[in-house]
Amino acid sequence: MRKSLSNLLGMDALNIPLQAPPGKPPFLKDGLGFVSISHCKDALLLGWSREKIGLDIEISNRVLNYQLIIEKFFFDNEIKILSECEINKSNKLALKMWILKEAAIKWQNGTIYKDLSNWQVKDNLLLNKLTATKLNSYLINHRSWIIGIVLKKNSNTKNPIICIN
């Protein structure tokens, strides 16, 4: 992680002021931006931005038994959209919603257990019902993965860029 940030920030890897307290998300000190990390079975994703960022990556063929989670973690409008899809499409759409919700939780430095049911996917936005926070969301299909990225609604970043190494 420090090596990647070193290349990006033009600093020696050992001088990157990256903090990673146990059980908490990593962060950069000294105004060097924000980081977010995600992983799945066969990939690791590191995100960096000048603005707060959240991201998630999942393998695109992951089978998500969304029927077991939608009643607890999804809003009525999300359930309605999923119920109107064919079963193949509803599983893929539920996975995409899940990815965006996880990215939003990482953006807020929250936890899945405590915060998942507060985030609603609506069009290209994520809305937090408790804080009224609005996040722009981006879904990117790359190779065998789906990547979700969220940034504050009024973010200066309009099209996130993915760099593969």
PDB file of C-alpha atoms in Angstrom:
ATOM      1  CA  MET A   1       0.000   0.000   0.000  1.00  0.00           C
ATOM      2  CA  ARG A   2       2.780   2.419   0.896  1.00  0.00           C
ATOM      3  CA  LYS A   3       4.560   1.531  -2.376  1.00  0.00           C
ATOM      4  CA  SER A   4       1.462   2.394  -4.422  1.00  0.00           C
ATOM      5  CA  LEU A   5       0.958   5.631  -2.503  1.00  0.00           C
ATOM      6  CA  SER A   6       4.651   6.397  -2.897  1.00  0.00           C
ATOM      7  CA  ASN A   7       4.338   6.254  -6.677  1.00  0.00           C
ATOM      8  CA  LEU A   8       1.201   8.372  -6.607  1.00  0.00           C
ATOM      9  CA  LEU A   9       2.399  11.021  -4.165  1.00  0.00           C
ATOM     10  CA  GLY A  10       6.055  11.139  -5.263  1.00  0.00           C
ATOM     11  CA  MET A  11       7.325  10.338  -1.783  1.00  0.00           C
ATOM     12  CA  ASP A  12       9.548   7.630  -0.361  1.00  0.00           C
ATOM     13  CA  ALA A  13       7.332   4.757   0.813  1.00  0.00           C
ATOM     14  CA  LEU A  14       8.729   4.914   4.356  1.00  0.00           C
ATOM     15  CA  ASN A  15       7.794   8.600   4.601  1.00  0.00           C
ATOM     16  CA  ILE A  16       4.114   8.101   3.742  1.00  0.00           C
ATOM     17  CA  PRO A  17       2.202   9.153   6.897  1.00  0.00           C
ATOM     18  CA  LEU A  18      -0.234   6.245   6.704  1.00  0.00           C
ATOM     19  CA  GLN A  19      -1.970   5.317   9.923  1.00  0.00           C
ATOM     20  CA  ALA A  20      -3.731   1.971  10.337  1.00  0.00           C
ATOM     21  CA  PRO A  21      -5.069   1.615  13.889  1.00  0.00           C
ATOM     22  CA  PRO A  22      -6.251  -1.921  14.768  1.00  0.00           C
ATOM     23  CA  GLY A  23      -9.905  -2.445  13.861  1.00  0.00           C
ATOM     24  CA  LYS A  24     -10.192   0.935  12.127  1.00  0.00           C
ATOM     25  CA  PRO A  25      -9.837   2.045   8.513  1.00  0.00           C
ATOM     26  CA  PRO A  26      -6.446   3.378   7.406  1.00  0.00           C
ATOM     27  CA  PHE A  27      -5.961   7.101   6.895  1.00  0.00           C
ATOM     28  CA  LEU A  28      -3.333   9.517   5.645  1.00  0.00           C
ATOM     29  CA  LYS A  29      -2.039  12.362   7.792  1.00  0.00           C
ATOM     30  CA  ASP A  30      -0.657  15.734   6.693  1.00  0.00           C
ATOM     31  CA  GLY A  31      -3.444  16.554   4.221  1.00  0.00           C
ATOM     32  CA  LEU A  32      -2.253  13.980   1.679  1.00  0.00           C
ATOM     33  CA  GLY A  33      -5.776  12.849   0.787  1.00  0.00           C
ATOM     34  CA  PHE A  34      -7.974   9.918   1.677  1.00  0.00           C
ATOM     35  CA  VAL A  35      -7.652   6.161   1.187  1.00  0.00           C
ATOM     36  CA  SER A  36     -10.125   3.306   1.046  1.00  0.00           C
ATOM     37  CA  ILE A  37      -9.372  -0.403   0.763  1.00  0.00           C
ATOM     38  CA  SER A  38     -11.432  -3.358  -0.367  1.00  0.00           C
ATOM     39  CA  HIS A  39     -10.716  -6.959  -1.263  1.00  0.00           C
ATOM     40  CA  CYS A  40     -12.485 -10.019  -2.513  1.00  0.00           C
ATOM     41  CA  LYS A  41     -11.432 -13.574  -3.177  1.00  0.00           C
ATOM     42  CA  ASP A  42      -8.962 -12.713  -5.945  1.00  0.00           C
ATOM     43  CA  ALA A  43      -8.356  -8.960  -5.855  1.00  0.00           C
ATOM     44  CA  LEU A  44      -7.213  -6.095  -3.662  1.00  0.00           C
ATOM     45  CA  LEU A  45      -8.342  -2.555  -4.428  1.00  0.00           C
ATOM     46  CA  LEU A  46      -6.733   0.574  -3.045  1.00  0.00           C
ATOM     47  CA  GLY A  47      -8.494   3.867  -3.599  1.00  0.00           C
ATOM     48  CA  TRP A  48      -7.009   7.326  -3.125  1.00  0.00           C
ATOM     49  CA  SER A  49      -8.597  10.727  -3.577  1.00  0.00           C
ATOM     50  CA  ARG A  50      -8.069  14.329  -2.519  1.00  0.00           C
ATOM     51  CA  GLU A  51     -11.611  14.028  -1.153  1.00  0.00           C
ATOM     52  CA  LYS A  52     -13.125  11.428   1.156  1.00  0.00           C
ATOM     53  CA  ILE A  53     -13.746   8.197  -0.814  1.00  0.00           C
ATOM     54  CA  GLY A  54     -15.331   4.817  -0.210  1.00  0.00           C
ATOM     55  CA  LEU A  55     -15.022   1.767  -2.415  1.00  0.00           C
ATOM     56  CA  ASP A  56     -15.830  -1.904  -2.614  1.00  0.00           C
ATOM     57  CA  ILE A  57     -14.889  -4.694  -4.998  1.00  0.00           C
ATOM     58  CA  GLU A  58     -16.595  -8.037  -5.518  1.00  0.00           C
ATOM     59  CA  ILE A  59     -16.191 -10.801  -8.030  1.00  0.00           C
ATOM     60  CA  SER A  60     -18.964 -10.301 -10.575  1.00  0.00           C
ATOM     61  CA  ASN A  61     -20.246 -13.886 -10.431  1.00  0.00           C
ATOM     62  CA  ARG A  62     -20.629 -13.888  -6.644  1.00  0.00           C
ATOM     63  CA  VAL A  63     -23.923 -15.453  -5.709  1.00  0.00           C
ATOM     64  CA  LEU A  64     -25.626 -13.233  -3.195  1.00  0.00           C
ATOM     65  CA  ASN A  65     -28.702 -14.750  -1.631  1.00  0.00           C
ATOM     66  CA  TYR A  66     -30.374 -11.386  -1.539  1.00  0.00           C
ATOM     67  CA  GLN A  67     -33.717 -12.794  -0.397  1.00  0.00           C
ATOM     68  CA  LEU A  68     -32.169 -13.357   3.038  1.00  0.00           C
ATOM     69  CA  ILE A  69     -30.834  -9.813   3.381  1.00  0.00           C
ATOM     70  CA  ILE A  70     -33.268  -7.507   1.600  1.00  0.00           C
ATOM     71  CA  GLU A  71     -35.903  -7.481   4.321  1.00  0.00           C
ATOM     72  CA  LYS A  72     -33.366  -6.442   6.925  1.00  0.00           C
ATOM     73  CA  PHE A  73     -31.050  -4.137   4.964  1.00  0.00           C
ATOM     74  CA  PHE A  74     -32.911  -2.864   1.892  1.00  0.00           C
ATOM     75  CA  PHE A  75     -35.540  -0.130   1.567  1.00  0.00           C
ATOM     76  CA  ASP A  76     -39.019  -0.666   0.095  1.00  0.00           C
ATOM     77  CA  ASN A  77     -38.132   1.066  -3.189  1.00  0.00           C
ATOM     78  CA  GLU A  78     -35.053  -1.170  -3.573  1.00  0.00           C
ATOM     79  CA  ILE A  79     -37.094  -4.306  -2.851  1.00  0.00           C
ATOM     80  CA  LYS A  80     -39.701  -3.199  -5.392  1.00  0.00           C
ATOM     81  CA  ILE A  81     -37.049  -2.709  -8.099  1.00  0.00           C
ATOM     82  CA  LEU A  82     -35.549  -6.129  -7.358  1.00  0.00           C
ATOM     83  CA  SER A  83     -38.954  -7.844  -7.370  1.00  0.00           C
ATOM     84  CA  GLU A  84     -39.688  -6.477 -10.854  1.00  0.00           C
ATOM     85  CA  CYS A  85     -36.545  -8.066 -12.347  1.00  0.00           C
ATOM     86  CA  GLU A  86     -35.965 -11.567 -13.640  1.00  0.00           C
ATOM     87  CA  ILE A  87     -34.220 -13.740 -11.034  1.00  0.00           C
ATOM     88  CA  ASN A  88     -30.840 -13.599 -12.880  1.00  0.00           C
ATOM     89  CA  LYS A  89     -30.986  -9.824 -13.168  1.00  0.00           C
ATOM     90  CA  SER A  90     -32.257  -9.305  -9.628  1.00  0.00           C
ATOM     91  CA  ASN A  91     -29.294 -11.199  -8.144  1.00  0.00           C
ATOM     92  CA  LYS A  92     -26.824  -9.063 -10.149  1.00  0.00           C
ATOM     93  CA  LEU A  93     -28.676  -5.849  -9.250  1.00  0.00           C
ATOM     94  CA  ALA A  94     -28.805  -6.799  -5.550  1.00  0.00           C
ATOM     95  CA  LEU A  95     -25.052  -7.434  -5.668  1.00  0.00           C
ATOM     96  CA  LYS A  96     -24.460  -3.993  -7.199  1.00  0.00           C
ATOM     97  CA  MET A  97     -26.622  -2.347  -4.540  1.00  0.00           C
ATOM     98  CA  TRP A  98     -24.757  -4.255  -1.839  1.00  0.00           C
ATOM     99  CA  ILE A  99     -21.400  -3.126  -3.273  1.00  0.00           C
ATOM    100  CA  LEU A 100     -22.491   0.521  -3.257  1.00  0.00           C
ATOM    101  CA  LYS A 101     -23.835   0.255   0.284  1.00  0.00           C
ATOM    102  CA  GLU A 102     -20.530  -1.238   1.458  1.00  0.00           C
ATOM    103  CA  ALA A 103     -18.622   1.555  -0.286  1.00  0.00           C
ATOM    104  CA  ALA A 104     -20.830   4.109   1.503  1.00  0.00           C
ATOM    105  CA  ILE A 105     -20.137   2.480   4.860  1.00  0.00           C
ATOM    106  CA  LYS A 106     -16.403   2.677   4.167  1.00  0.00           C
ATOM    107  CA  TRP A 107     -16.842   6.330   3.170  1.00  0.00           C
ATOM    108  CA  GLN A 108     -18.420   7.064   6.561  1.00  0.00           C
ATOM    109  CA  ASN A 109     -15.949   4.821   8.465  1.00  0.00           C
ATOM    110  CA  GLY A 110     -18.919   2.817   9.712  1.00  0.00           C
ATOM    111  CA  THR A 111     -19.673  -0.878  10.146  1.00  0.00           C
ATOM    112  CA  ILE A 112     -21.882  -3.197   8.139  1.00  0.00           C
ATOM    113  CA  TYR A 113     -23.720  -4.387  11.239  1.00  0.00           C
ATOM    114  CA  LYS A 114     -24.568  -0.908  12.502  1.00  0.00           C
ATOM    115  CA  ASP A 115     -24.878   1.144   9.297  1.00  0.00           C
ATOM    116  CA  LEU A 116     -25.973  -1.021   6.361  1.00  0.00           C
ATOM    117  CA  SER A 117     -29.689  -0.497   6.865  1.00  0.00           C
ATOM    118  CA  ASN A 118     -29.222   3.303   6.846  1.00  0.00           C
ATOM    119  CA  TRP A 119     -28.009   3.530   3.231  1.00  0.00           C
ATOM    120  CA  GLN A 120     -30.452   3.583   0.342  1.00  0.00           C
ATOM    121  CA  VAL A 121     -29.502   3.255  -3.338  1.00  0.00           C
ATOM    122  CA  LYS A 122     -31.560   5.594  -5.484  1.00  0.00           C
ATOM    123  CA  ASP A 123     -30.532   6.149  -9.098  1.00  0.00           C
ATOM    124  CA  ASN A 124     -26.845   7.139  -8.990  1.00  0.00           C
ATOM    125  CA  LEU A 125     -27.028   8.334  -5.393  1.00  0.00           C
ATOM    126  CA  LEU A 126     -26.714   6.800  -1.979  1.00  0.00           C
ATOM    127  CA  LEU A 127     -28.809   8.428   0.711  1.00  0.00           C
ATOM    128  CA  ASN A 128     -28.322   8.008   4.436  1.00  0.00           C
ATOM    129  CA  LYS A 129     -31.684   8.089   6.213  1.00  0.00           C
ATOM    130  CA  LEU A 130     -30.177   9.148   9.554  1.00  0.00           C
ATOM    131  CA  THR A 131     -27.778  11.882   8.484  1.00  0.00           C
ATOM    132  CA  ALA A 132     -29.360  12.969   5.159  1.00  0.00           C
ATOM    133  CA  THR A 133     -25.916  12.527   3.574  1.00  0.00           C
ATOM    134  CA  LYS A 134     -25.934  12.174  -0.215  1.00  0.00           C
ATOM    135  CA  LEU A 135     -23.165  10.390  -2.089  1.00  0.00           C
ATOM    136  CA  ASN A 136     -22.545  10.066  -5.816  1.00  0.00           C
ATOM    137  CA  SER A 137     -22.042   6.458  -6.807  1.00  0.00           C
ATOM    138  CA  TYR A 138     -20.122   4.865  -9.642  1.00  0.00           C
ATOM    139  CA  LEU A 139     -20.146   1.223 -10.728  1.00  0.00           C
ATOM    140  CA  ILE A 140     -17.321  -0.062 -12.891  1.00  0.00           C
ATOM    141  CA  ASN A 141     -17.130  -3.505 -14.449  1.00  0.00           C
ATOM    142  CA  HIS A 142     -13.513  -4.540 -14.891  1.00  0.00           C
ATOM    143  CA  ARG A 143     -12.462  -8.038 -15.924  1.00  0.00           C
ATOM    144  CA  SER A 144     -14.239 -10.363 -13.486  1.00  0.00           C
ATOM    145  CA  TRP A 145     -14.990  -7.706 -10.856  1.00  0.00           C
ATOM    146  CA  ILE A 146     -17.556  -5.072 -10.057  1.00  0.00           C
ATOM    147  CA  ILE A 147     -16.129  -1.983  -8.396  1.00  0.00           C
ATOM    148  CA  GLY A 148     -18.270   0.495  -6.489  1.00  0.00           C
ATOM    149  CA  ILE A 149     -17.015   3.985  -5.668  1.00  0.00           C
ATOM    150  CA  VAL A 150     -18.762   6.697  -3.665  1.00  0.00           C
ATOM    151  CA  LEU A 151     -17.888  10.351  -3.153  1.00  0.00           C
ATOM    152  CA  LYS A 152     -19.720  13.267  -1.537  1.00  0.00           C
ATOM    153  CA  LYS A 153     -22.609  14.570  -3.681  1.00  0.00           C
ATOM    154  CA  ASN A 154     -20.917  17.925  -4.262  1.00  0.00           C
ATOM    155  CA  SER A 155     -17.535  16.335  -4.983  1.00  0.00           C
ATOM    156  CA  ASN A 156     -15.188  17.911  -7.518  1.00  0.00           C
ATOM    157  CA  THR A 157     -14.409  14.421  -8.851  1.00  0.00           C
ATOM    158  CA  LYS A 158     -16.856  13.692 -11.649  1.00  0.00           C
ATOM    159  CA  ASN A 159     -15.389  10.521 -13.180  1.00  0.00           C
ATOM    160  CA  PRO A 160     -13.151   8.392 -10.969  1.00  0.00           C
ATOM    161  CA  ILE A 161     -10.187   6.790 -12.712  1.00  0.00           C
ATOM    162  CA  ILE A 162      -9.094   3.229 -12.043  1.00  0.00           C
ATOM    163  CA  CYS A 163      -5.384   2.477 -12.496  1.00  0.00           C
ATOM    164  CA  ILE A 164      -4.434  -1.192 -12.719  1.00  0.00           C
ATOM    165  CA  ASN A 165      -1.007  -2.412 -11.652  1.00  0.00           C
TER     166      ASN A 165
END
